[in-house]
XYZ file of C-alpha atoms in Angstrom:
187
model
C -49.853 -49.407 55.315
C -48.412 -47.675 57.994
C -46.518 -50.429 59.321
C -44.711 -51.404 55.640
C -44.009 -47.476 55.719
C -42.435 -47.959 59.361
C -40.790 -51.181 58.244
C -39.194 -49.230 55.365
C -38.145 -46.583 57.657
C -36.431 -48.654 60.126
C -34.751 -50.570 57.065
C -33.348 -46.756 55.495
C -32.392 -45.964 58.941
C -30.716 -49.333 59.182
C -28.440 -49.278 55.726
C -27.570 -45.638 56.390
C -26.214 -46.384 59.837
C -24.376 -49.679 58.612
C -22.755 -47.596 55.706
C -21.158 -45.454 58.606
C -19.165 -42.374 58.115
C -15.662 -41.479 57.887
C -13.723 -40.949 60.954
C -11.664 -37.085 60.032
C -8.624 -36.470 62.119
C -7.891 -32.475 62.320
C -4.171 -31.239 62.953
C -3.338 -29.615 66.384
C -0.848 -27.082 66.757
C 2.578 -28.045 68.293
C 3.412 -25.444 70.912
C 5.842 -23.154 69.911
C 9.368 -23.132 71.780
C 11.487 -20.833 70.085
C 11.194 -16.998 68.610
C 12.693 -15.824 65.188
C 13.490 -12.289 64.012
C 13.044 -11.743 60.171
C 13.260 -8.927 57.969
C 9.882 -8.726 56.896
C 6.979 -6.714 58.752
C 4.550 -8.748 56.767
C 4.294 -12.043 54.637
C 1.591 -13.010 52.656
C 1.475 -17.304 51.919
C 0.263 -17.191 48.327
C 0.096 -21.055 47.262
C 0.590 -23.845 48.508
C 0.716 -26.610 46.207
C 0.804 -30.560 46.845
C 0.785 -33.686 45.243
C -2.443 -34.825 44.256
C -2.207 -37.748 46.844
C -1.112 -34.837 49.600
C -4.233 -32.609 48.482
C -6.692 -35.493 48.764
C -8.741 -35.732 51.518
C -7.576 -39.039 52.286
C -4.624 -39.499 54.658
C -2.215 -41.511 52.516
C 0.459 -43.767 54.166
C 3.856 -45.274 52.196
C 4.202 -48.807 52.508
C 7.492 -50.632 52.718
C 7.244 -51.513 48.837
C 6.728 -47.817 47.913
C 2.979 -48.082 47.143
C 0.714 -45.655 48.190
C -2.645 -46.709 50.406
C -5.446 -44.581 51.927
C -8.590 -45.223 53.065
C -12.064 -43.789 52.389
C -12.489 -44.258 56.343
C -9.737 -42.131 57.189
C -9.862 -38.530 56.224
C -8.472 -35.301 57.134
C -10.479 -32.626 58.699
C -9.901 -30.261 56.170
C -9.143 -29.498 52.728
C -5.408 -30.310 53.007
C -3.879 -27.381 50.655
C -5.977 -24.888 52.811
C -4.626 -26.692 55.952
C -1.720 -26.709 55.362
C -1.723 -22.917 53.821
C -3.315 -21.549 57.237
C -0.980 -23.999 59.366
C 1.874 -22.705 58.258
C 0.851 -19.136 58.458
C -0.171 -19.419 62.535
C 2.883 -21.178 62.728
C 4.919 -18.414 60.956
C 3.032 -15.665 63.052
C 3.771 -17.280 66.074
C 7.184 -17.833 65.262
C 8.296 -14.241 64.349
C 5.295 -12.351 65.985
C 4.506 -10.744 62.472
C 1.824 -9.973 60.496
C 1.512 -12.787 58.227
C -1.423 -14.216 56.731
C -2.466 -16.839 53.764
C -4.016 -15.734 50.553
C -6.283 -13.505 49.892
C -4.692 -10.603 51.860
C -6.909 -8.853 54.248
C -5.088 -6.269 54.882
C -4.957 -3.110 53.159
C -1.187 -2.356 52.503
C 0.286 -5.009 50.499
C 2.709 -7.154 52.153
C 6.234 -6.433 52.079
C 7.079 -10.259 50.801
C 4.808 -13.127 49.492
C 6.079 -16.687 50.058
C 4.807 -19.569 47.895
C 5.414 -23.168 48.893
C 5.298 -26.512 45.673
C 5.578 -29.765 47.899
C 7.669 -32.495 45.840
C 6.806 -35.054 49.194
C 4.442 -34.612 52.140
C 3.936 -38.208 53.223
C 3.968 -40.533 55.737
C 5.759 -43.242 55.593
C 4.340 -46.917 57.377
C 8.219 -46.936 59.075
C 7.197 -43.782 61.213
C 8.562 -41.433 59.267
C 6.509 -38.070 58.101
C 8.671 -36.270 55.523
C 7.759 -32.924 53.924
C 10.089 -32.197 50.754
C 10.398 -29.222 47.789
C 10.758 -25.871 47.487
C 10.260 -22.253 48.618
C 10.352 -18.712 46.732
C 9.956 -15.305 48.594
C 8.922 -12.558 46.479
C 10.016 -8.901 47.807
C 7.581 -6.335 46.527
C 9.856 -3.743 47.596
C 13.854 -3.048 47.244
C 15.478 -6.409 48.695
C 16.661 -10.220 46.966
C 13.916 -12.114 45.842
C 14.814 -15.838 46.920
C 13.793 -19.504 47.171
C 15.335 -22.303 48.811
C 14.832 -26.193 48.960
C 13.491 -27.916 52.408
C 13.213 -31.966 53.365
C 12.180 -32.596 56.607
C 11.478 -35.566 58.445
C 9.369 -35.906 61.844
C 9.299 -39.263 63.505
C 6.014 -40.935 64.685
C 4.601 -43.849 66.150
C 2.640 -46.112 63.380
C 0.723 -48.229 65.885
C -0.488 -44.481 66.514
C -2.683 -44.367 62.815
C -3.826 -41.537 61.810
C -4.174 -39.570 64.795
C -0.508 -40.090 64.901
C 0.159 -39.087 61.323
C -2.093 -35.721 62.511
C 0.173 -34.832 64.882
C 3.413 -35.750 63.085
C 2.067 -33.410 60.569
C 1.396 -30.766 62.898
C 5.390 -30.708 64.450
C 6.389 -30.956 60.690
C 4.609 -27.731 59.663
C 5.570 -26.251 62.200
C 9.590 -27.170 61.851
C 9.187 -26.216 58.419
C 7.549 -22.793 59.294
C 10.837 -22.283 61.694
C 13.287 -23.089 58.769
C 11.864 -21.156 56.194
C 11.512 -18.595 58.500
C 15.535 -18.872 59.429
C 16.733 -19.372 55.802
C 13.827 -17.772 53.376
C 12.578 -14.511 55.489
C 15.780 -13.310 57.350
């Protein structure tokens, strides 16, 4: 009895292991090169909202004949809308040496603007191409213009790279997007 229970063990052991896991691919932060000065003392990143391929977990890639692939094997290392919400807030606060921080707000005073992000594009593309497209509004919650602006950005890669390529790419293109809102949304 003992050796069908072994056998059986060895054979669960066996199917899980051959069934394998997902490899997850996290996004490093680009250094930052540059400083900007904006108006704000604090910024609070509400939302950030992205197209339901963009939010999956799955690290989508645009083929040549405009369909969309992914694979169950390849997934990133966290839940992208949060990523990319807390990516783009380092990258702001490093940027502008503020205090800015993604939603909820843990500070006590309320921040003097709120930004919210709604992502027509954030894709990459099987040419090399990573391209981050839609639209930004800054809410002021005291005396100053309330505003909102378009971006589409584009950061090259190498595809032979997969998706630890792709990561990266994603990683320079937050952070060039955190530097142009920051130039043309918080100034």
């Amino acid at each position: 009895m003992n050796v069908v229970k072994s056998i059986a063990s060895l054979g669960l052991v066996a199917f899980l292991a051959a069934c394998g896991s997902a490899d997850r691919y996290a996004v490093d932060m680009p250094p930052v090169t540059e400083q900007v000065s904006i108006r704000f003392t604090s910024v609070e990143v509400r939302d950030v909202s992205l197209p339901s391929y963009a939010a999956a977990d799955e690290i989508h890639v645009r083929k040549s004949n405009g369909t969309l692939v992914s694979s169950s094997d390849e997934l990133w290392a966290d839940s992208p809308e949060r990523a990319v919400a807390l990516e783009l807030s380092e990258n702001l606060s490093r940027l502008t040496n503020r205090r800015i921080a993604s939603e909820p707000w843990p500070f006590e005073a309320y921040p003097d603007a709120r930004l919210e992000l709604r992502f027509s594009e954030l894709l990459a593309a099987e040419t090399g191409q990573f391209r981050a497209s839609g639209q930004y509004f800054v809410a002021v919650s005291t005396g100053g213009s309330e505003r909102s602006g378009l971006f589409d950005l584009t950061v090259a890669f190498d595809p032979k790279g997969g998706p630890a390529a792709i990561a990266a790419a994603r990683g320079q293109l937050i952070l060039d997007l955190a530097s142009y809102i920051a130039k043309n949304g918080l100034k």
